[in-house]
C-alpha positions as protocol buffer text, in pm:
chain_id: "A"
residue {
  index: 1
  type: MET
  ca { x: -2043 y: 19362 z: 4133 }
}
residue {
  index: 2
  type: GLU
  ca { x: -2305 y: 19451 z: 3879 }
}
residue {
  index: 3
  type: GLU
  ca { x: -2513 y: 19157 z: 4005 }
}
residue {
  index: 4
  type: PHE
  ca { x: -2485 y: 19288 z: 4359 }
}
residue {
  index: 5
  type: LEU
  ca { x: -2621 y: 19628 z: 4251 }
}
residue {
  index: 6
  type: LYS
  ca { x: -2890 y: 19467 z: 4038 }
}
residue {
  index: 7
  type: GLN
  ca { x: -3020 y: 19248 z: 4322 }
}
residue {
  index: 8
  type: ALA
  ca { x: -3005 y: 19541 z: 4564 }
}
residue {
  index: 9
  type: ALA
  ca { x: -3216 y: 19751 z: 4326 }
}
residue {
  index: 10
  type: GLU
  ca { x: -3465 y: 19464 z: 4283 }
}
residue {
  index: 11
  type: ALA
  ca { x: -3497 y: 19455 z: 4663 }
}
residue {
  index: 12
  type: GLY
  ca { x: -3581 y: 19826 z: 4665 }
}
residue {
  index: 13
  type: LEU
  ca { x: -3246 y: 19931 z: 4804 }
}
residue {
  index: 14
  type: LYS
  ca { x: -3109 y: 20255 z: 4659 }
}
residue {
  index: 15
  type: ILE
  ca { x: -2731 y: 20223 z: 4643 }
}
residue {
  index: 16
  type: LYS
  ca { x: -2527 y: 20528 z: 4546 }
}
residue {
  index: 17
  type: THR
  ca { x: -2173 y: 20505 z: 4413 }
}
residue {
  index: 18
  type: ASN
  ca { x: -1869 y: 20716 z: 4501 }
}
residue {
  index: 19
  type: PHE
  ca { x: -2060 y: 20880 z: 4786 }
}
residue {
  index: 20
  type: PRO
  ca { x: -1869 y: 21154 z: 4981 }
}
residue {
  index: 21
  type: LEU
  ca { x: -1845 y: 21037 z: 5342 }
}
residue {
  index: 22
  type: CYS
  ca { x: -1770 y: 21391 z: 5459 }
}
residue {
  index: 23
  type: SER
  ca { x: -2141 y: 21459 z: 5415 }
}
residue {
  index: 24
  type: VAL
  ca { x: -2250 y: 21204 z: 5680 }
}
residue {
  index: 25
  type: THR
  ca { x: -2017 y: 21289 z: 5968 }
}
residue {
  index: 26
  type: THR
  ca { x: -2048 y: 21569 z: 6216 }
}
residue {
  index: 27
  type: ILE
  ca { x: -1680 y: 21653 z: 6171 }
}
residue {
  index: 28
  type: GLY
  ca { x: -1721 y: 21672 z: 5792 }
}
residue {
  index: 29
  type: ILE
  ca { x: -1419 y: 21483 z: 5668 }
}
residue {
  index: 30
  type: GLY
  ca { x: -1378 y: 21168 z: 5463 }
}
residue {
  index: 31
  type: GLY
  ca { x: -1333 y: 21056 z: 5108 }
}
residue {
  index: 32
  type: PRO
  ca { x: -1580 y: 20861 z: 4896 }
}
residue {
  index: 33
  type: ALA
  ca { x: -1738 y: 20528 z: 4976 }
}
residue {
  index: 34
  type: ARG
  ca { x: -1747 y: 20293 z: 4679 }
}
residue {
  index: 35
  type: TRP
  ca { x: -2116 y: 20233 z: 4763 }
}
residue {
  index: 36
  type: TYR
  ca { x: -2358 y: 20396 z: 5008 }
}
residue {
  index: 37
  type: CYS
  ca { x: -2711 y: 20301 z: 5111 }
}
residue {
  index: 38
  type: GLU
  ca { x: -2955 y: 20451 z: 5361 }
}
residue {
  index: 39
  type: ILE
  ca { x: -3185 y: 20201 z: 5530 }
}
residue {
  index: 40
  type: THR
  ca { x: -3509 y: 20292 z: 5711 }
}
residue {
  index: 41
  type: ASN
  ca { x: -3625 y: 19961 z: 5851 }
}
residue {
  index: 42
  type: VAL
  ca { x: -3488 y: 19634 z: 5987 }
}
residue {
  index: 43
  type: GLU
  ca { x: -3603 y: 19432 z: 5682 }
}
residue {
  index: 44
  type: GLN
  ca { x: -3390 y: 19646 z: 5453 }
}
residue {
  index: 45
  type: LEU
  ca { x: -3091 y: 19598 z: 5685 }
}
residue {
  index: 46
  type: ILE
  ca { x: -3134 y: 19221 z: 5686 }
}
residue {
  index: 47
  type: ARG
  ca { x: -3164 y: 19205 z: 5307 }
}
residue {
  index: 48
  type: LEU
  ca { x: -2867 y: 19432 z: 5253 }
}
residue {
  index: 49
  type: VAL
  ca { x: -2641 y: 19238 z: 5492 }
}
residue {
  index: 50
  type: ALA
  ca { x: -2747 y: 18912 z: 5322 }
}
residue {
  index: 51
  type: LEU
  ca { x: -2646 y: 19057 z: 4983 }
}
residue {
  index: 52
  type: THR
  ca { x: -2310 y: 19177 z: 5113 }
}
residue {
  index: 53
  type: ARG
  ca { x: -2235 y: 18828 z: 5241 }
}
residue {
  index: 54
  type: GLN
  ca { x: -2351 y: 18666 z: 4918 }
}
residue {
  index: 55
  type: PHE
  ca { x: -2125 y: 18889 z: 4708 }
}
residue {
  index: 56
  type: ASN
  ca { x: -1844 y: 18923 z: 4964 }
}
residue {
  index: 57
  type: VAL
  ca { x: -1879 y: 19304 z: 4984 }
}
residue {
  index: 58
  type: PRO
  ca { x: -1708 y: 19468 z: 5284 }
}
residue {
  index: 59
  type: PHE
  ca { x: -1946 y: 19695 z: 5471 }
}
residue {
  index: 60
  type: LYS
  ca { x: -1977 y: 19920 z: 5777 }
}
residue {
  index: 61
  type: VAL
  ca { x: -2299 y: 20027 z: 5945 }
}
residue {
  index: 62
  type: ILE
  ca { x: -2309 y: 20385 z: 6077 }
}
residue {
  index: 63
  type: GLY
  ca { x: -2563 y: 20584 z: 6276 }
}
residue {
  index: 64
  type: LYS
  ca { x: -2588 y: 20962 z: 6280 }
}
residue {
  index: 65
  type: GLY
  ca { x: -2217 y: 21013 z: 6217 }
}
residue {
  index: 66
  type: SER
  ca { x: -2107 y: 21152 z: 6551 }
}
residue {
  index: 67
  type: ASN
  ca { x: -1754 y: 21058 z: 6657 }
}
residue {
  index: 68
  type: LEU
  ca { x: -1671 y: 20913 z: 6317 }
}
residue {
  index: 69
  type: LEU
  ca { x: -1359 y: 20976 z: 6114 }
}
residue {
  index: 70
  type: PHE
  ca { x: -1322 y: 20846 z: 5762 }
}
residue {
  index: 71
  type: SER
  ca { x: -997 y: 20850 z: 5571 }
}
residue {
  index: 72
  type: ASP
  ca { x: -962 y: 21101 z: 5289 }
}
residue {
  index: 73
  type: SER
  ca { x: -897 y: 20802 z: 5067 }
}
residue {
  index: 74
  type: GLY
  ca { x: -1252 y: 20683 z: 5145 }
}
residue {
  index: 75
  type: PHE
  ca { x: -1384 y: 20328 z: 5196 }
}
residue {
  index: 76
  type: ASP
  ca { x: -1365 y: 20059 z: 4927 }
}
residue {
  index: 77
  type: GLY
  ca { x: -1691 y: 19892 z: 5025 }
}
residue {
  index: 78
  type: LEU
  ca { x: -2046 y: 19969 z: 5130 }
}
residue {
  index: 79
  type: ILE
  ca { x: -2144 y: 20218 z: 5395 }
}
residue {
  index: 80
  type: VAL
  ca { x: -2488 y: 20134 z: 5538 }
}
residue {
  index: 81
  type: HIS
  ca { x: -2635 y: 20448 z: 5692 }
}
residue {
  index: 82
  type: ASN
  ca { x: -2892 y: 20348 z: 5951 }
}
residue {
  index: 83
  type: GLN
  ca { x: -3187 y: 20587 z: 5950 }
}
residue {
  index: 84
  type: ILE
  ca { x: -3394 y: 20373 z: 6187 }
}
residue {
  index: 85
  type: ALA
  ca { x: -3485 y: 20609 z: 6471 }
}
residue {
  index: 86
  type: GLU
  ca { x: -3674 y: 20394 z: 6719 }
}
residue {
  index: 87
  type: LEU
  ca { x: -3682 y: 20420 z: 7094 }
}
residue {
  index: 88
  type: SER
  ca { x: -3843 y: 20160 z: 7322 }
}
residue {
  index: 89
  type: LEU
  ca { x: -3885 y: 20146 z: 7698 }
}
residue {
  index: 90
  type: LEU
  ca { x: -3814 y: 19790 z: 7803 }
}
residue {
  index: 91
  type: PRO
  ca { x: -3954 y: 19623 z: 8114 }
}
residue {
  index: 92
  type: GLU
  ca { x: -3716 y: 19640 z: 8405 }
}
residue {
  index: 93
  type: LYS
  ca { x: -3556 y: 19307 z: 8480 }
}
residue {
  index: 94
  type: PRO
  ca { x: -3533 y: 19217 z: 8847 }
}
residue {
  index: 95
  type: SER
  ca { x: -3179 y: 19248 z: 8971 }
}
residue {
  index: 96
  type: GLN
  ca { x: -3009 y: 19093 z: 9266 }
}
residue {
  index: 97
  type: LYS
  ca { x: -2767 y: 19380 z: 9282 }
}
residue {
  index: 98
  type: THR
  ca { x: -2829 y: 19703 z: 9468 }
}
residue {
  index: 99
  type: PRO
  ca { x: -2812 y: 19994 z: 9224 }
}
residue {
  index: 100
  type: PRO
  ca { x: -2529 y: 20237 z: 9279 }
}
residue {
  index: 101
  type: PRO
  ca { x: -2617 y: 20553 z: 9476 }
}
residue {
  index: 102
  type: PHE
  ca { x: -2704 y: 20862 z: 9280 }
}
residue {
  index: 103
  type: PRO
  ca { x: -2447 y: 21135 z: 9275 }
}
residue {
  index: 104
  type: GLU
  ca { x: -2490 y: 21397 z: 9541 }
}
residue {
  index: 105
  type: TYR
  ca { x: -2624 y: 21657 z: 9296 }
}
residue {
  index: 106
  type: LEU
  ca { x: -2908 y: 21422 z: 9198 }
}
residue {
  index: 107
  type: SER
  ca { x: -2995 y: 21325 z: 9557 }
}
residue {
  index: 108
  type: GLN
  ca { x: -3265 y: 21570 z: 9640 }
}
residue {
  index: 109
  type: ALA
  ca { x: -3480 y: 21508 z: 9949 }
}
residue {
  index: 110
  type: ASN
  ca { x: -3822 y: 21524 z: 9784 }
}
residue {
  index: 111
  type: ARG
  ca { x: -3746 y: 21323 z: 9471 }
}
residue {
  index: 112
  type: THR
  ca { x: -3753 y: 20953 z: 9400 }
}
residue {
  index: 113
  type: TYR
  ca { x: -3590 y: 20791 z: 9099 }
}
residue {
  index: 114
  type: GLN
  ca { x: -3680 y: 20472 z: 8919 }
}
residue {
  index: 115
  type: PRO
  ca { x: -3436 y: 20294 z: 8688 }
}
residue {
  index: 116
  type: VAL
  ca { x: -3544 y: 20282 z: 8324 }
}
residue {
  index: 117
  type: LEU
  ca { x: -3414 y: 20048 z: 8055 }
}
residue {
  index: 118
  type: VAL
  ca { x: -3420 y: 20201 z: 7709 }
}
residue {
  index: 119
  type: GLN
  ca { x: -3339 y: 20040 z: 7371 }
}
residue {
  index: 120
  type: VAL
  ca { x: -3234 y: 20291 z: 7108 }
}
residue {
  index: 121
  type: ALA
  ca { x: -3165 y: 20229 z: 6739 }
}
residue {
  index: 122
  type: SER
  ca { x: -2839 y: 20380 z: 6607 }
}
residue {
  index: 123
  type: GLY
  ca { x: -3033 y: 20606 z: 6371 }
}
residue {
  index: 124
  type: MET
  ca { x: -3169 y: 20808 z: 6661 }
}
residue {
  index: 125
  type: ARG
  ca { x: -3018 y: 21149 z: 6735 }
}
residue {
  index: 126
  type: LEU
  ca { x: -2824 y: 21156 z: 7062 }
}
residue {
  index: 127
  type: SER
  ca { x: -3007 y: 21473 z: 7170 }
}
residue {
  index: 128
  type: THR
  ca { x: -3342 y: 21290 z: 7138 }
}
């Protein structure tokens, strides 16, 4: 595993060892991950996943940590913490289906609504 850490460092990836997972979940529980790495762009993610496959390292990718529970015994692998916080409005694709009606509380006489397709990276805060 030393070679895995060496190549990760050469790729500019900062991998921490024995990282407490309780610090990355909103609930605040979880034991240590053997390795932990924050990524900030897609290229880092691609390189890191390639290294995990090359060295047969088990890994999990997490976002902001909502609705996550980690065991107190931790995770014997790599936790990839996605910090990519991108949001894109995508062009609406024509649909043959009629959209479902809005709930009554949204159906106000003087308002019109247009569907919007949004692509959100898992590093984006839900409130955003």
